[in-house]
XYZ file of C-alpha atoms in Angstrom:
321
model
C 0.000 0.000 0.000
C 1.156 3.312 -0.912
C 1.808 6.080 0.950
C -1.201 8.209 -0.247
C -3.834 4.911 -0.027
C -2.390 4.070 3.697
C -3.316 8.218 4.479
C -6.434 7.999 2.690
C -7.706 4.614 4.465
C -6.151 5.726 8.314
C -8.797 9.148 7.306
C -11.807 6.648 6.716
C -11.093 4.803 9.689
C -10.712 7.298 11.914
C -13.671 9.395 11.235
C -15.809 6.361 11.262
C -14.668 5.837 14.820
C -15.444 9.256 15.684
C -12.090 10.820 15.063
C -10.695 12.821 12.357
C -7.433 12.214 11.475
C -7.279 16.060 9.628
C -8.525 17.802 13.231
C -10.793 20.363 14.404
C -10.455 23.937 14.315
C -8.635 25.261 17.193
C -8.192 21.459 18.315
C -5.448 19.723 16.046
C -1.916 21.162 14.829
C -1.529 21.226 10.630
C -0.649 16.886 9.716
C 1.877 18.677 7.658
C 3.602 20.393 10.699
C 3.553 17.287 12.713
C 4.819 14.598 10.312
C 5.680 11.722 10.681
C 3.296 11.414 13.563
C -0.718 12.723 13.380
C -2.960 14.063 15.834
C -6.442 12.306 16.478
C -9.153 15.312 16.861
C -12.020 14.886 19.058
C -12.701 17.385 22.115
C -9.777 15.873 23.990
C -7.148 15.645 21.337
C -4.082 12.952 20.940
C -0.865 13.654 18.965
C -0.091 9.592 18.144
C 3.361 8.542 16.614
C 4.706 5.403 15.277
C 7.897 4.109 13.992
C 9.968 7.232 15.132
C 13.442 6.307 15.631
C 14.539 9.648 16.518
C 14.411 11.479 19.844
C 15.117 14.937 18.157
C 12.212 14.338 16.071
C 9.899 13.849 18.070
C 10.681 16.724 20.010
C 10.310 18.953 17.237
C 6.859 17.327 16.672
C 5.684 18.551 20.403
C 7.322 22.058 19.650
C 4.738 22.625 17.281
C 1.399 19.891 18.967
C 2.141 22.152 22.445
C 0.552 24.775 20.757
C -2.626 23.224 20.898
C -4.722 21.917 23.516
C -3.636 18.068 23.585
C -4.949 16.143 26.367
C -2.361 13.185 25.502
C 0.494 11.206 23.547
C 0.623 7.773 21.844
C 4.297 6.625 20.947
C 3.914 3.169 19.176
C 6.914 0.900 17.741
C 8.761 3.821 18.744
C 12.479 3.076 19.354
C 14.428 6.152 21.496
C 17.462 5.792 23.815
C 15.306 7.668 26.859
C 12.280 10.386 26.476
C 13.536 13.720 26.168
C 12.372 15.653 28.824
C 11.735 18.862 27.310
C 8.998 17.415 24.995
C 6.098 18.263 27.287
C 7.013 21.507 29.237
C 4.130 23.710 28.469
C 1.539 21.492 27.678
C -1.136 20.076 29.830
C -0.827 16.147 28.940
C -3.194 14.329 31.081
C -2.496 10.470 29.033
C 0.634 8.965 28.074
C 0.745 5.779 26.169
C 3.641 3.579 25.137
C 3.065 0.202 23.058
C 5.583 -2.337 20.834
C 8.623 -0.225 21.714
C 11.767 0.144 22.718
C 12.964 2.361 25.149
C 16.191 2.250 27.142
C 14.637 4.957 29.869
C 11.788 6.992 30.753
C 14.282 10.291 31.183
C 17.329 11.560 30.353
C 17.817 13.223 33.871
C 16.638 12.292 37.434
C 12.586 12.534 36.935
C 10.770 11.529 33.672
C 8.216 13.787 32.112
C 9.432 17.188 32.774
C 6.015 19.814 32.972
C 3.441 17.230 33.417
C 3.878 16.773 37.496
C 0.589 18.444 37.915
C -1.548 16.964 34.964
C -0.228 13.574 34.070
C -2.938 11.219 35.261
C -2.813 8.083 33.340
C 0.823 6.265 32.166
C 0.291 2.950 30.208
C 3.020 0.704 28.408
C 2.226 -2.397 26.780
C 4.762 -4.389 25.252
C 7.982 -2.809 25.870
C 11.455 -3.849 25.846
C 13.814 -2.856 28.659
C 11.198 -1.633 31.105
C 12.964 -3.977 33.945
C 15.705 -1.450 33.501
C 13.775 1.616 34.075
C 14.329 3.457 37.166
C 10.747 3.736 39.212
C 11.923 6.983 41.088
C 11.952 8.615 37.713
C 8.079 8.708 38.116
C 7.893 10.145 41.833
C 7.398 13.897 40.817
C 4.116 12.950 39.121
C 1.207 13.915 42.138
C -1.907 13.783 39.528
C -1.034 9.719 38.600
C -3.728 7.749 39.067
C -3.716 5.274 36.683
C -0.162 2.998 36.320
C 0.099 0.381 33.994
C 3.499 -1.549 32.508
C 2.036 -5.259 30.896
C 3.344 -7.759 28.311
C 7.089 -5.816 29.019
C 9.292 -9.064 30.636
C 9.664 -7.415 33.886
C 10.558 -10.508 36.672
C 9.900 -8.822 39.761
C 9.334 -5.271 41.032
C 12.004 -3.756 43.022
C 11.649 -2.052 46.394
C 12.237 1.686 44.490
C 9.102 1.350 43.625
C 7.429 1.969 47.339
C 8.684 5.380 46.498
C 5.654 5.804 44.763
C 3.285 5.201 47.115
C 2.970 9.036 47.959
C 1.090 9.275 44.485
C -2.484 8.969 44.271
C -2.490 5.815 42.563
C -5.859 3.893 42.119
C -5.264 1.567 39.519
C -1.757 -0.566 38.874
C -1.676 -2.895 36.297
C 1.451 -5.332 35.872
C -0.287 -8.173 33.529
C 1.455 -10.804 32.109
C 5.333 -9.308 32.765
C 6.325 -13.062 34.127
C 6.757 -11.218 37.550
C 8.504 -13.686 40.094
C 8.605 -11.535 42.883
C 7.139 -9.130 45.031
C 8.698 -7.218 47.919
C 6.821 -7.950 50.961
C 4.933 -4.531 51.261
C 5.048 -3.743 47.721
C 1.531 -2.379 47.819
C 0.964 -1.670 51.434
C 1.492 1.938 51.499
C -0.655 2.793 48.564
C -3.728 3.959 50.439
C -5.716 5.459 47.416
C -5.097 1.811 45.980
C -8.854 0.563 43.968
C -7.741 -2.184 41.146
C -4.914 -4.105 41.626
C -3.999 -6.545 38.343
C -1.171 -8.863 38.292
C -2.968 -11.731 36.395
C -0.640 -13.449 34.171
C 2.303 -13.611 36.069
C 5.026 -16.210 37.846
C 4.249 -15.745 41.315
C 3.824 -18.877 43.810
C 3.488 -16.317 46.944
C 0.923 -13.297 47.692
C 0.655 -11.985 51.041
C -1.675 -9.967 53.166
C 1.037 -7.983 54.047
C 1.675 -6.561 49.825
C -1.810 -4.819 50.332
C -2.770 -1.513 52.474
C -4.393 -2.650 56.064
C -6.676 -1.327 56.259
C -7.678 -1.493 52.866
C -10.993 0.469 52.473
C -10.682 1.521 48.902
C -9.758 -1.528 47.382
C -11.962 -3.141 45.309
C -10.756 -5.479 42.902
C -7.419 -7.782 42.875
C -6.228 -9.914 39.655
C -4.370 -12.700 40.266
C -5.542 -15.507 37.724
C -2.809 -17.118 35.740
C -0.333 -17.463 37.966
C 1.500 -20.282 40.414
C -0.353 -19.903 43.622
C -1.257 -22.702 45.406
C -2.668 -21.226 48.224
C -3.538 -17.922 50.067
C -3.173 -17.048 53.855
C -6.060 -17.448 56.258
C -5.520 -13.532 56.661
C -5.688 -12.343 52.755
C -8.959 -10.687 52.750
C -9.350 -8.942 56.455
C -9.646 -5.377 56.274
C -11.182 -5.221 52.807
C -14.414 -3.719 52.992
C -14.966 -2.762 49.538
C -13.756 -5.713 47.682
C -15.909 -7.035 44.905
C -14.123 -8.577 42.332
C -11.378 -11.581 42.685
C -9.918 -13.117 39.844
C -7.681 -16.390 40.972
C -8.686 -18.620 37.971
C -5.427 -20.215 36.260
C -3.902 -21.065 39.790
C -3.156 -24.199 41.429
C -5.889 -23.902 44.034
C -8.068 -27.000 44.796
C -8.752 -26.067 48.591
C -11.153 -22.732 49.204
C -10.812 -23.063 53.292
C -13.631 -21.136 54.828
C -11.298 -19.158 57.056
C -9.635 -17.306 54.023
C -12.560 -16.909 51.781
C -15.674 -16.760 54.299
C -15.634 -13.095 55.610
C -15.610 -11.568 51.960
C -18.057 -13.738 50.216
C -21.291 -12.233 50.611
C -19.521 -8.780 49.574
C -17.856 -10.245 46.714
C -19.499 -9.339 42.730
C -17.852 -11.739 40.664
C -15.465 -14.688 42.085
C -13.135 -16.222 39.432
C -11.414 -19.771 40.553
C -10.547 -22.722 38.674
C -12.216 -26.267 37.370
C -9.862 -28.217 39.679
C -11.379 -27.787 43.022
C -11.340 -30.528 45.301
C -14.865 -30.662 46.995
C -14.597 -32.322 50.197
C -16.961 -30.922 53.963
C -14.232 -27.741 53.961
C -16.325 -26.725 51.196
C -19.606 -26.595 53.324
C -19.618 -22.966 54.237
C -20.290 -22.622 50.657
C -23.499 -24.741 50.481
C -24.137 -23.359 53.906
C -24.129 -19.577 52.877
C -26.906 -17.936 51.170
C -26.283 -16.956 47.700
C -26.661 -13.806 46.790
C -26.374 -12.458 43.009
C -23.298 -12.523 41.294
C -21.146 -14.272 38.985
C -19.062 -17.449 40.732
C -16.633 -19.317 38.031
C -15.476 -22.359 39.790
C -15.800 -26.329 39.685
C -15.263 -29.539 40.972
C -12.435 -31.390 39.893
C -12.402 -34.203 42.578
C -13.534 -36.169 43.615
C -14.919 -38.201 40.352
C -18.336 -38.456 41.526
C -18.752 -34.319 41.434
C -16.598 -33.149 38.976
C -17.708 -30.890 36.584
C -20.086 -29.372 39.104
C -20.417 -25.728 39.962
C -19.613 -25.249 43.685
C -22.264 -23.006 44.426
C -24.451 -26.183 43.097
C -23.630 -28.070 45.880
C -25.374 -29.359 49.090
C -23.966 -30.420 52.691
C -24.805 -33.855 52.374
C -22.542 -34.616 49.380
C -19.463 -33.333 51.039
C -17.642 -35.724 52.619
C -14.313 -36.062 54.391
C-alpha cells in the first residue's frame, strides 16, 4: 500500500470511529507540521506517533502539537534511547501511552516527564522492551497519577524503588502478564488510594496480606488468575471492605478453606477460581451460605463423583471427608 492509499484509508477509519485524522479547528496542529506522527481530533485531542526512531524528532513534533490543547500522547513501535524531557514543558498532557517499543529509559535526567507533574494522570506501556531497567523513582514527581500500567514488558519482579511511589495517588496498577517472580513484601501496602490491583498473568507462587494496604478500604478489585499460587493465607482478605471482584482462575488452588474466603463472600461481585477444586466438607460454608447475586466461576475437579459441578451447586450432604 502506498503512501497516499495508507493516508487515505487511516482518514476513513478514523472518522468512522469518531475521530478525524485532519482535526478540528482550534483542536489539532496542521498533519503537515507534525509529520511523521498525526494528531487524532475529538474534544480531547491525541498527537499519536509510530515508527519514530529519533528522539530529536519527536521533540520537534511537540514544539509545534504544544501549541494546541492536547490532552495526551501515543508513541507506538517507537524506538528512542530515553524520552527527552523537554517534549512536554508547556503542555497540559493528562495520558501517556507507550506500546511495541523500545525504550532504554523513561528520562534523560533524574525525573521523567518534565512539565506534566501536575496533569499527568494516566501512564500505560504495553509491550515494551527494557522496562525492567527503568528506574521507578523517575516517576515520583508525578502527584496527579492515578492510573499505572506496565504489561506484556518481561519485567521478573518489582524492586523495592518502587514503594517510592506510594505518595502518588495511585488507584489503579496494572502489571499483567510481565512473568513477575517476585514481590517485595509490602510492595503495595502503602498505597492507600489503591482501587484495582492486576497482576494476572504472572510467575508468582506467593501473595501476602502484608503486599496490600491494612486497612484497605478503597480496594476493590485484585487480579491474580494465571499465575502459580497454590494457596492464600487465612488472613488475605481482612480489612477489605470494599472488595468485589477476585480473579484467581489459572492457579493451582483446589482447597477454598472457609477461614480465608468466608468473611468476603457475601460482599464479593464476581469470584473467578478454577475447574480443579477438590470438593470435600471444607467446602460446606459454601453450600451453607446464602447466595446472593453474582457471577461465581469455579468447579469440581475431585472427587470423580462431582466433577464438573459448579460449587455453588452443591449441598452439605454430598461433602464428605
Amino acid at each position: 500500500m502506498n503512501q497516499i492509499a495508507a493516508f487515505v484509508l487511516f482518514a476513513v477509519l478514523s472518522t468512522s470511529s469518531g475521530y478525524s485524522i485532519f482535526g478540528k479547528k482550534n483542536n489539532c496542529p496542521n498533519p503537515h507540521d507534525i509529520h511523521p506522527c498525526y494528531c487524532l481530533a475529538s474534544k480531547k485531542p491525541v498527537v499519536v506517533c509510530e515508527d519514530v526512531t529519533s528522539q530529536d524528532e519527536f521533540v520537534e513534533v511537540m514544539t509545534v502539537a504544544k501549541k494546541k490543547p492536547l490532552v495526551g500522547v501515543s508513541l507506538e513501535s517507537v524506538s528512542f534511547r530515553y524520552i527527552p524531557e523537554n517534549a512536554f514543558e508547556g503542555t497540559h498532557i493528562q495520558s501517556i501511552n507507550i506500546s511495541d517499543s523500545r525504550i532504554l529509559s523513561l528520562g534523560e535526567s533524574e525525573h521523567a516527564f518534565k512539565g506534566l507533574e501536575d496533569s499527568l494522570v494516566s501512564f500505560r506501556v504495553k509491550n515494551c522492551s527494557y522496562a525492567s531497567h527503568w528506574e521507578w523513582t523517575l516517576l515520583e514527581r508525578l502527584i496527579t497519577l492515578q492510573d499505572l500500567e506496565i504489561s506484556k514488558s518481561h519485567l521478573p519482579e518489582i524492586s523495592e524503588d518502587f514503594l517510592k511511589l506510594s505518595k502518588l495517588p495511585l488507584t489503579n496498577i496494572n502489571f499483567r502478564s510481565n512473568h513477575i517472580r517476585y514481590l517485595p513484601a509490602e510492595v503495595f501496602a502503602s498505597f492507600t488510594n489503591l482501587k484495582h490491583l492486576h497482576l494476572d498473568e504472572n510467575k508468582l507462587k506467593v501473595f501476602s496480606r502484608s503486599m496490600l494496604p491494612k486497612p484497605a478500604q478503597k480496594f476493590s478489585a485484585l487480579g491474580l488468575s494465571k499465575n502459580q499460587i497454590q494457596e492464600l493465607p487465612t488472613d488475605m482478605f481482612t480489612e477489605m471492605p470494599n472488595l468485589r471482584y477476585l480473579y484467581l482462575g489459572g492457579n493451582p488452588i483446589i482447597i477454598l478453606d472457609a477461614q480465608t474466603y468466608q468473611p468476603i463472600w457475601n460482599q464479593l461481585k464476581i469470584v473467578f477460581f478454577n475447574d480443579a477444586i477438590h470438593c470435600d466438607c471444607r467446602l460446606s460454608w459454601i453450600a451453607q451460605m446464602k447466595q446472593k447475586l453474582r457471577l461465581v466461576h469455579g468447579t469440581c475437579g475431585t472427587p470423580a463423583n462431582l466433577r464438573g459441578r459448579k460449587i455453588t451447586q452443591l449441598k452439605t450432604d454430598e461433602l464428605f471427608c
